[in-house]
Short mmCIF file of C-alpha atoms in Angstrom, two decimals:
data_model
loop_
_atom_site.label_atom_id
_atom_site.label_comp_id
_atom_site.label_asym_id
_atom_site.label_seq_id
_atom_site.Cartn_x
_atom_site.Cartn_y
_atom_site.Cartn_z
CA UNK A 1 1.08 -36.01 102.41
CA UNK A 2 2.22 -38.70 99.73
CA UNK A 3 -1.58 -39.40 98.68
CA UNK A 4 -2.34 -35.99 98.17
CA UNK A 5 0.65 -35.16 96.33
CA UNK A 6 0.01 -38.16 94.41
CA UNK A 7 -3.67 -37.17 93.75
CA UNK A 8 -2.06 -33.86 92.85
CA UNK A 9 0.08 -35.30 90.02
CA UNK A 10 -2.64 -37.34 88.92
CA UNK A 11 -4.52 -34.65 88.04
CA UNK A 12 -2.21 -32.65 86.29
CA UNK A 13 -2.17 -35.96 84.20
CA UNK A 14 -3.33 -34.61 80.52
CA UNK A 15 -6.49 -35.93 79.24
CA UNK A 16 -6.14 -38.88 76.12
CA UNK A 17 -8.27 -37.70 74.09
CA UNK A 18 -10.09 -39.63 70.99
CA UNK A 19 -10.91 -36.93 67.57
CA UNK A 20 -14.29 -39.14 65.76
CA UNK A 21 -15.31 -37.56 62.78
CA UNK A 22 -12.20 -34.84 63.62
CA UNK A 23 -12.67 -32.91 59.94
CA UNK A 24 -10.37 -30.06 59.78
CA UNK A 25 -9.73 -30.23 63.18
CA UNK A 26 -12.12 -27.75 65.19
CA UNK A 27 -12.01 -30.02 68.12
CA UNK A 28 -8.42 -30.04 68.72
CA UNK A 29 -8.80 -26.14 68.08
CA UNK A 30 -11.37 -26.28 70.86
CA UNK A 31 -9.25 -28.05 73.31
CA UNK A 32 -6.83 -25.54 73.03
CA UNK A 33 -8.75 -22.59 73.08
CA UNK A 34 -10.03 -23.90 76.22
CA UNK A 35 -7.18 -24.56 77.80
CA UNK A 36 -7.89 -28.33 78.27
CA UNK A 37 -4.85 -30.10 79.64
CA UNK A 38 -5.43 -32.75 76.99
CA UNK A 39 -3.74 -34.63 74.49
CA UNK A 40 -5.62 -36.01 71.22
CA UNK A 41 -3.98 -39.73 71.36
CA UNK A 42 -6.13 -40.13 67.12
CA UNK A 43 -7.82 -38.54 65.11
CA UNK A 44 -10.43 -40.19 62.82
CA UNK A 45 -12.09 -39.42 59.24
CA UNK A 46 -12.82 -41.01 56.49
CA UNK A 47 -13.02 -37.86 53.92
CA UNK A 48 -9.24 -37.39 52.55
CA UNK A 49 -9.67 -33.73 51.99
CA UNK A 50 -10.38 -32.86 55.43
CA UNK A 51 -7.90 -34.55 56.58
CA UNK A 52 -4.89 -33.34 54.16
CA UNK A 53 -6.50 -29.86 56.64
CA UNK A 54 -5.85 -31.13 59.62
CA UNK A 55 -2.56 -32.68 58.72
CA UNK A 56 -1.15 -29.51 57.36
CA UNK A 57 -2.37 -27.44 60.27
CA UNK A 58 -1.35 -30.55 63.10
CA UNK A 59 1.32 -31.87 61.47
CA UNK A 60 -0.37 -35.39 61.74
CA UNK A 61 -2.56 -36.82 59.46
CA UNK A 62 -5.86 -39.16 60.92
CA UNK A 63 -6.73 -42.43 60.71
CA UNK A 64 -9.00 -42.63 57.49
CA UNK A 65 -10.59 -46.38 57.42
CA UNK A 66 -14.24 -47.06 58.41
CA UNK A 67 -14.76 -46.09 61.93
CA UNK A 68 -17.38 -49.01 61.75
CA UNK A 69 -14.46 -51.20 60.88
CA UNK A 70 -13.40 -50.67 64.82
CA UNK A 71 -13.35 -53.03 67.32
CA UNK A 72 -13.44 -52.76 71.23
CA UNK A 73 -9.94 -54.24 71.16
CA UNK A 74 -8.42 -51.12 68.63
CA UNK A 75 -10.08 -48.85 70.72
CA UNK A 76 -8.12 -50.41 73.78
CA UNK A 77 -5.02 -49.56 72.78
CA UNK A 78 -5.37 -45.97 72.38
CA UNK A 79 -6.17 -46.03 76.66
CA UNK A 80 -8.44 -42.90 75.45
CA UNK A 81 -10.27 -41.17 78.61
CA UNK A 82 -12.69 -38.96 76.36
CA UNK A 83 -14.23 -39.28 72.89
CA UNK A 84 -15.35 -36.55 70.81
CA UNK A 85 -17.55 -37.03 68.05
CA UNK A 86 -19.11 -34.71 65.44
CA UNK A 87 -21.35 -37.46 63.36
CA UNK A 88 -22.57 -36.66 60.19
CA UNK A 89 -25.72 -34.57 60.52
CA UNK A 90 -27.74 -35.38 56.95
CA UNK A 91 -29.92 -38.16 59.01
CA UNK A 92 -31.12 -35.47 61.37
CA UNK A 93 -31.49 -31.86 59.25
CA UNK A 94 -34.57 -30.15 58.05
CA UNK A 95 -33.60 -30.49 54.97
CA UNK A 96 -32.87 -33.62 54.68
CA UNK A 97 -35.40 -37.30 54.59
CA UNK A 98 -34.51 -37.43 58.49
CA UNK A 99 -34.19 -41.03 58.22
CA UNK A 100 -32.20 -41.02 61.27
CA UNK A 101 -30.64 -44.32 62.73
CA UNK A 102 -31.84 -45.96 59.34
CA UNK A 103 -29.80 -43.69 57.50
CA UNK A 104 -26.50 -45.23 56.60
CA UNK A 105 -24.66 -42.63 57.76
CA UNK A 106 -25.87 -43.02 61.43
CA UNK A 107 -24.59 -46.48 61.70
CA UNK A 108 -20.79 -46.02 62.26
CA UNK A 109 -22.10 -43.03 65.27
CA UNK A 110 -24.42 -45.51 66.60
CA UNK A 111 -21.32 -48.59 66.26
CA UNK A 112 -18.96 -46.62 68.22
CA UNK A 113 -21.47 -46.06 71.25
CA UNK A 114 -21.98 -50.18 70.86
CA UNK A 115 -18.59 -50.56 71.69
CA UNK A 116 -18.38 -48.32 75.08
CA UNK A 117 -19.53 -51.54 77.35
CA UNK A 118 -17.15 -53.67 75.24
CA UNK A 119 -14.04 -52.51 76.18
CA UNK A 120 -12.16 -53.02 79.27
CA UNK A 121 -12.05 -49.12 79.97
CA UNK A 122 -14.67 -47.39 78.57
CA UNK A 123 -14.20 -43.15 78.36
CA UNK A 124 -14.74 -41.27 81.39
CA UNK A 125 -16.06 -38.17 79.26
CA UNK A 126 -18.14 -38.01 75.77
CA UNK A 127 -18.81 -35.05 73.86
CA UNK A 128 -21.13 -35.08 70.62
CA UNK A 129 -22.20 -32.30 68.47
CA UNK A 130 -24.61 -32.36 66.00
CA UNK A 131 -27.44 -29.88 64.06
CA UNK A 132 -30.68 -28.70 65.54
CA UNK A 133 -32.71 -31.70 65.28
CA UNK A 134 -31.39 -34.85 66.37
CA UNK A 135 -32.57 -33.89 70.19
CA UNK A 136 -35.36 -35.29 68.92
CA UNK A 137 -34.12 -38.40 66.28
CA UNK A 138 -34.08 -41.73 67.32
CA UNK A 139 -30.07 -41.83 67.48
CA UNK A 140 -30.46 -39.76 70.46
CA UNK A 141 -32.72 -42.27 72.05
CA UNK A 142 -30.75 -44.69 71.29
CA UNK A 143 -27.58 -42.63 72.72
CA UNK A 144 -29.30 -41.42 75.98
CA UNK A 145 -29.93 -45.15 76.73
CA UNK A 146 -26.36 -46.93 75.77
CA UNK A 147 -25.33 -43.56 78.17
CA UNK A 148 -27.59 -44.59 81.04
CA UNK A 149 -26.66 -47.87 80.95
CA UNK A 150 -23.16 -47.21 80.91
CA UNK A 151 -23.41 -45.02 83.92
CA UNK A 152 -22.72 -41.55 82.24
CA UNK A 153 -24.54 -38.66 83.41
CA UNK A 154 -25.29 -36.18 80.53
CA UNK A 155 -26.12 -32.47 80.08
CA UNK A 156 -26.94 -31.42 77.21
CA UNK A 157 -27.38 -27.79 75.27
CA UNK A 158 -28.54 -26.04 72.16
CA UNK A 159 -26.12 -23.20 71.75
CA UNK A 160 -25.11 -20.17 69.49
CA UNK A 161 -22.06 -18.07 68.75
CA UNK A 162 -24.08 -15.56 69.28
CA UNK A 163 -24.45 -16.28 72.30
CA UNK A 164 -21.22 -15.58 72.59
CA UNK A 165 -20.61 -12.39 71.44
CA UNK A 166 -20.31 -13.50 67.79
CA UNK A 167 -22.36 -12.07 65.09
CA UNK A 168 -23.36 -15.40 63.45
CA UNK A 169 -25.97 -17.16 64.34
CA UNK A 170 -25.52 -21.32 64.13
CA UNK A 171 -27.35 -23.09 66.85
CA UNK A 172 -25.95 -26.82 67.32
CA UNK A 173 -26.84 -29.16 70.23
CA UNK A 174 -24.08 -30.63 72.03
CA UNK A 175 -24.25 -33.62 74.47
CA UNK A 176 -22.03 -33.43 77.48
CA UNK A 177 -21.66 -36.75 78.88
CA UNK A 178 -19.34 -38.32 81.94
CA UNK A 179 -19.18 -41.46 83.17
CA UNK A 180 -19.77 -41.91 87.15
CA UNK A 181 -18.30 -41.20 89.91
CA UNK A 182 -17.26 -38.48 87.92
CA UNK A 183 -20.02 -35.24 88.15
CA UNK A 184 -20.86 -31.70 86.58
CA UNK A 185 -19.77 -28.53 88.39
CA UNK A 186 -23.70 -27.69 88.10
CA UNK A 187 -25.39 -31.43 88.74
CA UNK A 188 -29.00 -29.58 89.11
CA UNK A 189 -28.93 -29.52 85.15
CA UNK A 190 -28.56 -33.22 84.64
CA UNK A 191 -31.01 -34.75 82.19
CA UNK A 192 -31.51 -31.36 81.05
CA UNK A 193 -31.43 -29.51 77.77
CA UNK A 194 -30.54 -26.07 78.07
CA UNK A 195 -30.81 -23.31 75.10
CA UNK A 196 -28.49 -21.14 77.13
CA UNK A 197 -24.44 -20.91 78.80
CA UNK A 198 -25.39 -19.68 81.60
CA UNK A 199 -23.56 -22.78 83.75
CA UNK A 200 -20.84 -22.48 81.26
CA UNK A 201 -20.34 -18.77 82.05
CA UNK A 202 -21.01 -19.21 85.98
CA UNK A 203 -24.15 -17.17 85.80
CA UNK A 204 -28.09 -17.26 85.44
CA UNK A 205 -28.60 -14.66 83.31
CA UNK A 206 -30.90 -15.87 80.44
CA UNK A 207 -31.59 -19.39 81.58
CA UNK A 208 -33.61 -21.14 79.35
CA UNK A 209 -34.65 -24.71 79.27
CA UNK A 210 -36.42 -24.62 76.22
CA UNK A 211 -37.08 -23.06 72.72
CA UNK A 212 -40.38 -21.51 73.36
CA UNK A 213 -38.55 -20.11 76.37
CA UNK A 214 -36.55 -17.68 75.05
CA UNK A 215 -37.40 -13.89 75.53
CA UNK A 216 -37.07 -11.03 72.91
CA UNK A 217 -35.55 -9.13 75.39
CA UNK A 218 -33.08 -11.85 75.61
CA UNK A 219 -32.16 -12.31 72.33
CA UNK A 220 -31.82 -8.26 72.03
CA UNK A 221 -29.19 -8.47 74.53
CA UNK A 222 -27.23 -11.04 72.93
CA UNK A 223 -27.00 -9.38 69.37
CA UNK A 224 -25.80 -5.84 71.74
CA UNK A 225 -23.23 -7.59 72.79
CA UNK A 226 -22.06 -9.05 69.66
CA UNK A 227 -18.96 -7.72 67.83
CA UNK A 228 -20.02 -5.71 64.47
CA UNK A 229 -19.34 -8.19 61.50
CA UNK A 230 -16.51 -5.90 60.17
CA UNK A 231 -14.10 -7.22 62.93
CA UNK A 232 -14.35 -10.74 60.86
CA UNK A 233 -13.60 -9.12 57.74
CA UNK A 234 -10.11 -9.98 56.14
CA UNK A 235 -10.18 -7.59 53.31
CA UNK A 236 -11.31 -4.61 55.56
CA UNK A 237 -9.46 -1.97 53.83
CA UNK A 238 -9.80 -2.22 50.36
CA UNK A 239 -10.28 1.39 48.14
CA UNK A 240 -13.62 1.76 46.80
CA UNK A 241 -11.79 2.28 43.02
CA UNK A 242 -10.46 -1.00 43.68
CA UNK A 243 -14.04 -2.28 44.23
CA UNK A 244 -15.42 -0.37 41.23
CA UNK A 245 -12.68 -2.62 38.89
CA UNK A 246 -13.41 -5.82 39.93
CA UNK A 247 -17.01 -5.18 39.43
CA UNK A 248 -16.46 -4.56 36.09
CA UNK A 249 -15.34 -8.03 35.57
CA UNK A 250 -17.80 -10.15 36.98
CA UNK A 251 -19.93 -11.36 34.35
CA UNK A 252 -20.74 -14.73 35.20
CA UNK A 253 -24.60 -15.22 34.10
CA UNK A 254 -25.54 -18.95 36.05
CA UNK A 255 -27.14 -19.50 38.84
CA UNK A 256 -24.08 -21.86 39.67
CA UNK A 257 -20.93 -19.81 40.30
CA UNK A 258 -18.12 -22.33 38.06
CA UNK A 259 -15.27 -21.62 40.19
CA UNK A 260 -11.86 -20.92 38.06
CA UNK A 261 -14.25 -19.00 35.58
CA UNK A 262 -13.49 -14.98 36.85
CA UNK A 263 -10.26 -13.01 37.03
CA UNK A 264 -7.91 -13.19 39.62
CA UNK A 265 -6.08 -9.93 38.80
CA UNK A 266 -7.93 -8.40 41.98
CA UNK A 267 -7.90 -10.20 45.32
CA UNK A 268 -11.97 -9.80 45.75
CA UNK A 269 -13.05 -10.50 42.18
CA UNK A 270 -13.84 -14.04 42.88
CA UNK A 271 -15.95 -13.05 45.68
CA UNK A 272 -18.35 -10.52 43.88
CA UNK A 273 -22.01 -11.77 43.05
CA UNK A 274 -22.55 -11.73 39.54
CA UNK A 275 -25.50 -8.90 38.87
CA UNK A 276 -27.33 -11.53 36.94
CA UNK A 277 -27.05 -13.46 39.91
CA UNK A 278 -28.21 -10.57 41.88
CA UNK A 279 -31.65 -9.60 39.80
CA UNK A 280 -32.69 -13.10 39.85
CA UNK A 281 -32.36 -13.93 43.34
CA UNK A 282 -32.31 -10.83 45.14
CA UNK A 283 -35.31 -10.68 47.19
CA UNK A 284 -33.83 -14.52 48.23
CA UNK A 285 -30.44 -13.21 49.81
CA UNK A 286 -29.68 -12.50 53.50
CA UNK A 287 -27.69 -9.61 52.52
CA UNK A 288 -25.98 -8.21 55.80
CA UNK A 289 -23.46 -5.28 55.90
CA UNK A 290 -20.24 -4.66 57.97
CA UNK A 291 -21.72 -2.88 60.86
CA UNK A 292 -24.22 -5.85 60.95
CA UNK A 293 -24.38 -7.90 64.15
CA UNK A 294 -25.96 -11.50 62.71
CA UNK A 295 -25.10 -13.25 59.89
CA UNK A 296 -26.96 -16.56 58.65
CA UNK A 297 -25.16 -20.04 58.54
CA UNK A 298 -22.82 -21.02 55.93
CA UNK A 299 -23.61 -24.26 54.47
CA UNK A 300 -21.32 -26.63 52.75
CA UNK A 301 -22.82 -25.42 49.38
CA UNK A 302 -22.09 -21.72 49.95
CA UNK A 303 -20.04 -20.10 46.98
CA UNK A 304 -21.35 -22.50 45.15
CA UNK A 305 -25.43 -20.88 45.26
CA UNK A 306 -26.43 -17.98 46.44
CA UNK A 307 -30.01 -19.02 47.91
CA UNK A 308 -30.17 -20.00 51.64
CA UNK A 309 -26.36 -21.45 51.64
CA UNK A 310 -25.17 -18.16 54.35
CA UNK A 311 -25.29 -14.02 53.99
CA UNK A 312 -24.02 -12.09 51.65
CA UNK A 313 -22.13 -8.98 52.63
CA UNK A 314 -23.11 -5.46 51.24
CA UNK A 315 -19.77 -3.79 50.15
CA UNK A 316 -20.94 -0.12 49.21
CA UNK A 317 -19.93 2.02 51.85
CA UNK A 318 -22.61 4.38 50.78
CA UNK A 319 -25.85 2.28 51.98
CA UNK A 320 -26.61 0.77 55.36
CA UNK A 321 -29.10 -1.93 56.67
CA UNK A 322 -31.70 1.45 57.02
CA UNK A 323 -31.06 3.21 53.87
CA UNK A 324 -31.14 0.56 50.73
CA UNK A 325 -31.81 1.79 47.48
CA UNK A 326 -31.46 -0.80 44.82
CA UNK A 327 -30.04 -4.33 45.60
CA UNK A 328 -28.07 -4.25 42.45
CA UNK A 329 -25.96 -0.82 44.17
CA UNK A 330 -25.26 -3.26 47.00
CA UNK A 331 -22.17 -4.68 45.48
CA UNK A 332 -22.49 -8.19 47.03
CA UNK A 333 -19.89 -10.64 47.22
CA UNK A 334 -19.16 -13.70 49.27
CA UNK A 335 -17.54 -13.84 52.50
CA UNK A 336 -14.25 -14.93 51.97
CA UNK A 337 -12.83 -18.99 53.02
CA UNK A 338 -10.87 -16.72 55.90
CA UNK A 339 -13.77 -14.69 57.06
CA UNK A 340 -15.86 -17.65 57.59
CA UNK A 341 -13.46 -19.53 59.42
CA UNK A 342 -13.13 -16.08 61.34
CA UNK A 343 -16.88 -16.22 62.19
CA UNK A 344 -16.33 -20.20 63.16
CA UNK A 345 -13.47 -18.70 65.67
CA UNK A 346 -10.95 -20.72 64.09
CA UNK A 347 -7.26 -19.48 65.18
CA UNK A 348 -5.40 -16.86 62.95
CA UNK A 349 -2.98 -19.63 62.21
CA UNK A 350 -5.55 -21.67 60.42
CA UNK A 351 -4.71 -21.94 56.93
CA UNK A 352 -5.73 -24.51 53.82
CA UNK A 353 -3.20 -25.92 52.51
CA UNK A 354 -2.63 -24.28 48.54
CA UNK A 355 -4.28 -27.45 46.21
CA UNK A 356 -7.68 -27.32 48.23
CA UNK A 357 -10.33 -25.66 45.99
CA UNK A 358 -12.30 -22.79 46.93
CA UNK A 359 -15.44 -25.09 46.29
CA UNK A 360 -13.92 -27.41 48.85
CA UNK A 361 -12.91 -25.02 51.89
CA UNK A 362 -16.34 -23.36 51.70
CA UNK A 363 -17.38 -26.99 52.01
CA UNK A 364 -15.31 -28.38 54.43
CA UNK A 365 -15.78 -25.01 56.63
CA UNK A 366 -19.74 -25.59 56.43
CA UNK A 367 -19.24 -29.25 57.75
CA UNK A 368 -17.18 -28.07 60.62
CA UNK A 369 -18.04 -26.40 63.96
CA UNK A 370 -17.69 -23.29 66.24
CA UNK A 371 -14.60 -23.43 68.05
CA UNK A 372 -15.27 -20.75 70.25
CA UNK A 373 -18.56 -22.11 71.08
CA UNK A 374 -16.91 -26.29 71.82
CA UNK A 375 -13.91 -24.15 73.75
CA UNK A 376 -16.39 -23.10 76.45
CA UNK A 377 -18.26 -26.30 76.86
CA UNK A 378 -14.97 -28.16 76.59
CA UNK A 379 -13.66 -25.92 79.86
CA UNK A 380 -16.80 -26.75 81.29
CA UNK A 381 -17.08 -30.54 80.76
CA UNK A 382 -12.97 -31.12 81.63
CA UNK A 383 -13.06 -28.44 84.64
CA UNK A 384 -12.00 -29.65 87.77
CA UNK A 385 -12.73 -33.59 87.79
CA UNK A 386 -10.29 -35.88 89.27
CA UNK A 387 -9.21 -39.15 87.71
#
């Protein structure tokens, strides 16, 4: 009776949880939207912006030298049973030289995974996120063999919010690692990469194990079952006269929207595409409207362009996705800081604090993750493991 009342305790035992890379704080958001028993023991980041996020929304503010600058010993003392860690994803995008581990930012990610058989108790759980893309870098080769050797098994995924039931579509891969004896709920998936929840949501349905894999039919389902973008909206009732006036004073004529440059007399003016912006780069937009049930990504340079940096939402209530007369009549603007952080699932209680620019929480936003999406691998990876 004592041992299992003793395992029993043990177990209810919150998880110490390391924050790498923590940003504006999406994985602690994640951790609690999934009901993880856990506890994040520090936080680290190196950008001071981010962090004066998380330590207005946390109340504590994370540790913001060079993660490279750690040692097994200072990771030692924090007695951490997971790590989390959302590296920087330039080495690994489409975009980008895709340098990967010989990009400099790779090298404090690929320091931190040295350490693991340094220290005299290495995690029992890993999480990593990361864009579409470094599945197949040479920092995940790297990673899958420091795991291996370490005695982790890992699943790993390529997942959506849409997916999810949310009408934006930002696929990420995520690693799910644990360290044996511990095992997965679903150990027929180790060494796998999935492009589909279904052993996060306890079901089949849609099972994928690879890109070329996925059906039509599937992904028609998915968008059916996503919420209509109007239940992200913040600004959801404002008068159409109201609209009409802060039209009027847009009249910005660059490419480049200079922030501080419009009125702020009405709440959406700021948000409004310029038309000049509008004739020159129309047939570029992903314009999507409220009834809409995908959006693109929002990149860290949205606000600040209009081409490829995330949609743009139609605000004339007289045309729809299947009746569009002139772009121009659209009356595009911007989602709003809030409304992306809606579509990221962050919590209602989510706020910037007031001297972060509007160039800077569009930024910050497009460097950090979906919380509703990390809350349901998080239940799954934490789920029912003893210690």
């Amino acid at each position: 009776m004592e041992s299992s009342e003793g395992s029993r305790q043990e177990e209810e035992k919150p998880w110490r949880v390391l924050e790498f890379y923590s940003g504006i704080g999406g994985m602690k958001y994640s951790l609690m939207r999934g009901a993880v028993n856990a506890t994040v023991v520090e936080a680290f980041d190196i950008n001071d912006v981010a962090n004066d996020v998380y330590e207005h929304n946390f109340g504590h503010r994370p540790y913001q030298g060079n993660i490279q600058t750690l040692s097994a010993a200072d990771l030692d003392r924090y007695d951490a049973d997971a790590w989390l860690l959302s590296p920087p994803c330039q080495p690994y995008t489409r975009q980008g030289l895709q340098k990967g581990s010989s990009d400099a930012r790779a090298f404090s990610f690929l320091k931190i995974l040295e350490l693991i058989p340094q220290i005299s108790r290495p995690p029992l759980i890993l999480f990593v996120e990361n864009v579409v893309g470094f599945e197949i870098s040479d920092t995940h080769t790297k990673m899958l063999e420091i795991l291996s050797e370490n005695h982790f098994v890992t699943q790993e995924f390529i997942l959506s919010p849409l997916q999810f039931g949310v009408p934006y579509s930002r696929p990420r891969y995520f690693c799910l690692a644990k360290r044996k004896p511990l095992s997965f709920q679903n150990p027929q998936f180790n060494n796998e990469l999935l492009w589909a929840p279904g052993p996060l949501l306890g079901s089949d349905g849609c099972m994928v194990i690879s890109e070329g894999e996925q059906s039509h039919g599937c992904c028609d389902k998915l968008l059916q079952a996503c919420q209509p973008i109007k239940e992200f909206l913040e600004l959801k009732n404002f008068r159409d006269e109201d609209l009409d006036s802060c039209i009027a004073n847009v009249s910005e004529t660059s490419d480049e929207v200079e922030e501080g440059n419009r009125s702020v007399s009405c709440p959406l003016n700021q948000f409004f595409v310029p038309s000049s912006l509008v004739e020159r780069w129309g047939s570029a937009m992903d314009i999507v409207f409220p009834v809409s049930k995908r959006c693109c990504c929002f990149t860290k340079s949205y606000y600040r362009y209009v081409k490829g940096t995330g949609s743009l939402l139609a605000t004339n209530k007289g045309t729809t996705k299947d009746k569009i007369s002139k772009v121009e009549d659209l009356r595009l603007r911007y989602f709003t800081p809030r409304e992306v952080a809606n579509l990221h699932s962050f919590p209602d209680d989510f706020q910037f604090p007031h001297h972060i620019s509007l160039r800077q929480r569009y930024a910050l936003l497009g460097n950090s993750l979906s919380v509703g999406v990390v809350a349901q691998l998080f239940r799954y990876l934490f789920t029912n493991q003893s210690r």
